[in-house]
Amino acid sequence: MTTRTLLGEELGKLRRELTLMATMVEEDIGKALAMLRSGEDDLCKEVKETGKTIDALQLKIEDMALILIATQQPVARDLRELVMVFKITANLERVNDYGIHLAKITKKLAGRPPFRSMERIQRMAETGQNMLKAAFSAYLEQDTDAAKEAAILDDMIDAEHKALIDEVLALMKENPKLVKSASRVLRLSGYMERLGDHITNICEAIIYMVKGCHEKLNG
């Protein structure tokens, strides 16, 4: 087996592990969304436990990438992909952290009078989930145009976040008794906004991996 063939096979294994990590992150966001829609908190523990598995998978993938860089002497596009693996896994891990925050805060808000602004949180999380799915499809297809289209979805998250801030601040002013719960909604909206930023980072990594140039998206 040639060095090039071996590298190709090992890259394939790495991509499968990375796809598994992305799928688990997406599923965790889906479980947190299910909690948000139903008002039930039974999935919170499951989301947190999956987070531990995702953290371990991040380390495994990064070790795989390091070994390939050290032993296979990759060049050009292969080297860029292996270097960008570290950026992708780091951002996936942060996205999953925000999914866990979504589950935790949803649990804390369970049983309280519903905030209309939670509908915006739901739309932000749904958009983030779709954004992640589109970004990872772009990674597997090595499609920079698809990566850019995925990143554009972050504009929808940002717009919801800005509108939510105005709504919740007005509500806090009208009803000071709701300040504690409202502040949690504001914090959660901030988490969802940053979730979109981290997926945008993944899209930028895909572009660099394929084209070899840095391109700032949604700047």
CSV table of C-alpha atoms in Angstrom, one decimal:
chain,number,residue,atom,x,y,z
A,1,MET,CA,0.0,0.0,0.0
A,2,THR,CA,1.4,3.4,-1.0
A,3,THR,CA,1.7,6.3,1.5
A,4,ARG,CA,-0.8,8.2,-0.5
A,5,THR,CA,-3.4,5.3,-0.4
A,6,LEU,CA,-2.8,4.9,3.4
A,7,LEU,CA,-3.3,8.6,4.0
A,8,GLY,CA,-6.6,8.5,2.0
A,9,GLU,CA,-7.9,5.6,4.0
A,10,GLU,CA,-7.0,7.3,7.3
A,11,LEU,CA,-8.5,10.5,6.2
A,12,GLY,CA,-11.7,8.6,5.5
A,13,LYS,CA,-11.7,7.2,9.0
A,14,LEU,CA,-11.1,10.7,10.5
A,15,ARG,CA,-14.0,12.1,8.4
A,16,ARG,CA,-16.3,9.4,9.7
A,17,GLU,CA,-15.4,10.2,13.3
A,18,LEU,CA,-15.9,13.9,12.7
A,19,THR,CA,-19.3,13.2,11.1
A,20,LEU,CA,-20.2,11.1,14.1
A,21,MET,CA,-19.3,14.0,16.4
A,22,ALA,CA,-21.3,16.5,14.3
A,23,THR,CA,-24.3,14.2,14.3
A,24,MET,CA,-24.2,13.8,18.0
A,25,VAL,CA,-24.0,17.6,18.5
A,26,GLU,CA,-27.0,18.1,16.2
A,27,GLU,CA,-29.0,15.4,18.0
A,28,ASP,CA,-28.3,17.0,21.3
A,29,ILE,CA,-29.6,20.3,20.0
A,30,GLY,CA,-32.7,18.4,18.8
A,31,LYS,CA,-33.2,16.9,22.3
A,32,ALA,CA,-32.9,20.4,23.9
A,33,LEU,CA,-35.4,21.7,21.4
A,34,ALA,CA,-37.8,18.8,22.2
A,35,MET,CA,-37.6,19.9,25.9
A,36,LEU,CA,-38.3,23.5,24.8
A,37,ARG,CA,-41.3,22.5,22.8
A,38,SER,CA,-42.9,20.1,25.3
A,39,GLY,CA,-42.0,21.9,28.5
A,40,GLU,CA,-40.7,18.6,29.9
A,41,ASP,CA,-37.2,18.2,31.4
A,42,ASP,CA,-36.6,14.5,31.1
A,43,LEU,CA,-34.0,14.8,28.4
A,44,CYS,CA,-31.7,17.2,30.2
A,45,LYS,CA,-29.6,14.4,31.9
A,46,GLU,CA,-29.3,12.6,28.5
A,47,VAL,CA,-28.1,15.8,26.8
A,48,LYS,CA,-25.4,16.3,29.5
A,49,GLU,CA,-24.2,12.7,29.4
A,50,THR,CA,-23.9,12.9,25.6
A,51,GLY,CA,-21.8,16.0,26.1
A,52,LYS,CA,-19.2,13.9,27.9
A,53,THR,CA,-19.0,11.4,25.0
A,54,ILE,CA,-18.6,14.3,22.5
A,55,ASP,CA,-15.7,15.7,24.6
A,56,ALA,CA,-14.0,12.3,24.5
A,57,LEU,CA,-14.6,12.1,20.7
A,58,GLN,CA,-13.0,15.5,20.2
A,59,LEU,CA,-9.8,14.3,21.8
A,60,LYS,CA,-9.8,11.1,19.8
A,61,ILE,CA,-10.2,12.9,16.5
A,62,GLU,CA,-7.5,15.4,17.3
A,63,ASP,CA,-5.1,12.6,18.2
A,64,MET,CA,-5.9,10.9,14.9
A,65,ALA,CA,-5.1,14.2,13.1
A,66,LEU,CA,-1.9,14.7,14.9
A,67,ILE,CA,-0.7,11.1,14.2
A,68,LEU,CA,-1.4,11.6,10.5
A,69,ILE,CA,0.4,14.9,10.4
A,70,ALA,CA,3.4,13.3,12.1
A,71,THR,CA,3.6,10.0,10.2
A,72,GLN,CA,2.1,10.6,6.7
A,73,GLN,CA,3.7,13.9,5.7
A,74,PRO,CA,0.5,15.4,4.2
A,75,VAL,CA,0.8,18.4,1.9
A,76,ALA,CA,-1.4,21.0,0.3
A,77,ARG,CA,-5.2,20.2,0.7
A,78,ASP,CA,-4.7,17.2,2.8
A,79,LEU,CA,-2.5,19.1,5.3
A,80,ARG,CA,-5.0,22.0,5.4
A,81,GLU,CA,-7.8,19.6,6.2
A,82,LEU,CA,-5.9,18.0,9.0
A,83,VAL,CA,-5.0,21.4,10.4
A,84,MET,CA,-8.6,22.6,10.1
A,85,VAL,CA,-9.8,19.5,12.0
A,86,PHE,CA,-8.7,21.1,15.2
A,87,LYS,CA,-10.7,24.3,14.4
A,88,ILE,CA,-13.8,22.2,13.5
A,89,THR,CA,-13.7,20.0,16.6
A,90,ALA,CA,-13.2,23.0,18.9
A,91,ASN,CA,-16.2,24.8,17.4
A,92,LEU,CA,-18.3,21.7,17.5
A,93,GLU,CA,-17.5,21.2,21.1
A,94,ARG,CA,-18.6,24.8,21.8
A,95,VAL,CA,-21.8,24.4,19.8
A,96,ASN,CA,-22.6,21.3,22.0
A,97,ASP,CA,-21.9,23.3,25.1
A,98,TYR,CA,-24.6,25.8,24.0
A,99,GLY,CA,-27.0,23.0,23.3
A,100,ILE,CA,-26.4,21.8,26.9
A,101,HIS,CA,-27.1,25.3,28.2
A,102,LEU,CA,-30.3,25.3,26.2
A,103,ALA,CA,-31.4,22.1,27.9
A,104,LYS,CA,-30.3,23.3,31.4
A,105,ILE,CA,-32.1,26.7,31.2
A,106,THR,CA,-35.2,25.2,29.6
A,107,LYS,CA,-35.3,22.9,32.6
A,108,LYS,CA,-35.0,25.8,35.0
A,109,LEU,CA,-37.8,27.6,33.2
A,110,ALA,CA,-40.1,24.6,33.2
A,111,GLY,CA,-43.4,25.2,34.9
A,112,ARG,CA,-43.1,29.0,34.9
A,113,PRO,CA,-45.4,31.2,32.9
A,114,PRO,CA,-44.3,31.0,29.2
A,115,PHE,CA,-42.4,33.9,27.7
A,116,ARG,CA,-43.4,34.8,24.1
A,117,SER,CA,-39.8,35.4,23.5
A,118,MET,CA,-39.1,31.6,23.9
A,119,GLU,CA,-40.6,31.3,20.5
A,120,ARG,CA,-37.6,33.3,19.2
A,121,ILE,CA,-35.3,31.0,21.2
A,122,GLN,CA,-36.9,28.0,19.5
A,123,ARG,CA,-36.4,29.6,16.0
A,124,MET,CA,-32.8,30.4,16.8
A,125,ALA,CA,-32.1,26.8,17.9
A,126,GLU,CA,-33.9,25.4,14.9
A,127,THR,CA,-31.9,27.6,12.6
A,128,GLY,CA,-28.7,26.6,14.3
A,129,GLN,CA,-29.5,23.0,13.9
A,130,ASN,CA,-30.2,23.4,10.2
A,131,MET,CA,-27.1,25.5,9.9
A,132,LEU,CA,-25.0,22.8,11.4
A,133,LYS,CA,-26.5,20.2,9.2
A,134,ALA,CA,-25.8,22.3,6.1
A,135,ALA,CA,-22.3,23.1,7.2
A,136,PHE,CA,-21.4,19.5,7.7
A,137,SER,CA,-22.9,18.5,4.4
A,138,ALA,CA,-20.7,21.2,2.8
A,139,TYR,CA,-17.6,19.7,4.6
A,140,LEU,CA,-18.3,16.2,3.3
A,141,GLU,CA,-18.9,17.5,-0.2
A,142,GLN,CA,-15.9,19.9,0.0
A,143,ASP,CA,-18.4,22.5,-1.3
A,144,THR,CA,-17.4,26.1,-0.5
A,145,ASP,CA,-20.6,27.6,-2.0
A,146,ALA,CA,-22.7,25.4,0.3
A,147,ALA,CA,-20.5,26.5,3.2
A,148,LYS,CA,-21.2,30.1,2.4
A,149,GLU,CA,-25.0,29.4,2.1
A,150,ALA,CA,-24.9,27.7,5.5
A,151,ALA,CA,-23.2,30.7,7.1
A,152,ILE,CA,-25.8,33.1,5.8
A,153,LEU,CA,-28.3,31.4,8.2
A,154,ASP,CA,-26.5,33.1,11.0
A,155,ASP,CA,-28.1,36.4,9.9
A,156,MET,CA,-31.5,34.9,10.9
A,157,ILE,CA,-30.2,34.0,14.4
A,158,ASP,CA,-28.7,37.5,14.9
A,159,ALA,CA,-32.0,39.1,13.9
A,160,GLU,CA,-34.0,37.0,16.3
A,161,HIS,CA,-31.4,37.7,19.1
A,162,LYS,CA,-31.7,41.5,18.6
A,163,ALA,CA,-35.5,41.4,18.5
A,164,LEU,CA,-35.6,39.2,21.6
A,165,ILE,CA,-33.4,41.6,23.6
A,166,ASP,CA,-35.8,44.5,22.9
A,167,GLU,CA,-38.8,42.4,23.9
A,168,VAL,CA,-37.4,41.0,27.1
A,169,LEU,CA,-35.9,44.3,28.3
A,170,ALA,CA,-39.3,46.0,27.8
A,171,LEU,CA,-41.0,43.1,29.7
A,172,MET,CA,-38.5,43.4,32.6
A,173,LYS,CA,-39.3,47.1,32.8
A,174,GLU,CA,-43.0,46.5,32.9
A,175,ASN,CA,-42.9,43.6,35.3
A,176,PRO,CA,-39.9,43.6,37.7
A,177,LYS,CA,-41.1,40.3,39.3
A,178,LEU,CA,-40.1,38.5,36.0
A,179,VAL,CA,-36.5,39.8,36.1
A,180,LYS,CA,-34.9,36.6,37.2
A,181,SER,CA,-36.6,34.4,34.6
A,182,ALA,CA,-36.2,37.1,31.9
A,183,SER,CA,-32.5,37.3,32.6
A,184,ARG,CA,-32.2,33.6,31.9
A,185,VAL,CA,-34.0,34.1,28.6
A,186,LEU,CA,-31.6,36.9,27.7
A,187,ARG,CA,-28.6,34.7,28.6
A,188,LEU,CA,-30.0,31.8,26.6
A,189,SER,CA,-30.5,34.0,23.6
A,190,GLY,CA,-26.9,35.1,23.9
A,191,TYR,CA,-25.8,31.4,23.9
A,192,MET,CA,-27.9,30.8,20.7
A,193,GLU,CA,-26.3,33.8,19.0
A,194,ARG,CA,-22.8,32.5,19.8
A,195,LEU,CA,-23.8,29.0,18.6
A,196,GLY,CA,-24.4,30.5,15.2
A,197,ASP,CA,-21.0,32.2,15.3
A,198,HIS,CA,-19.2,28.9,16.0
A,199,ILE,CA,-20.9,27.2,13.1
A,200,THR,CA,-19.9,30.1,10.9
A,201,ASN,CA,-16.3,29.4,12.1
A,202,ILE,CA,-16.7,25.9,10.8
A,203,CYS,CA,-17.9,27.2,7.4
A,204,GLU,CA,-14.8,29.4,7.2
A,205,ALA,CA,-12.6,26.4,8.0
A,206,ILE,CA,-14.2,24.5,5.1
A,207,ILE,CA,-13.4,27.3,2.7
A,208,TYR,CA,-9.8,27.5,3.9
A,209,MET,CA,-9.5,23.7,3.7
A,210,VAL,CA,-10.7,23.6,0.1
A,211,LYS,CA,-9.3,26.9,-1.4
A,212,GLY,CA,-6.3,27.6,0.8
A,213,CYS,CA,-7.4,31.1,1.6
A,214,HIS,CA,-9.0,32.8,4.6
A,215,GLU,CA,-12.4,34.2,4.0
A,216,LYS,CA,-14.4,36.1,6.7
A,217,LEU,CA,-18.1,35.3,6.6
A,218,ASN,CA,-20.9,37.4,8.0
A,219,GLY,CA,-18.3,40.0,9.0
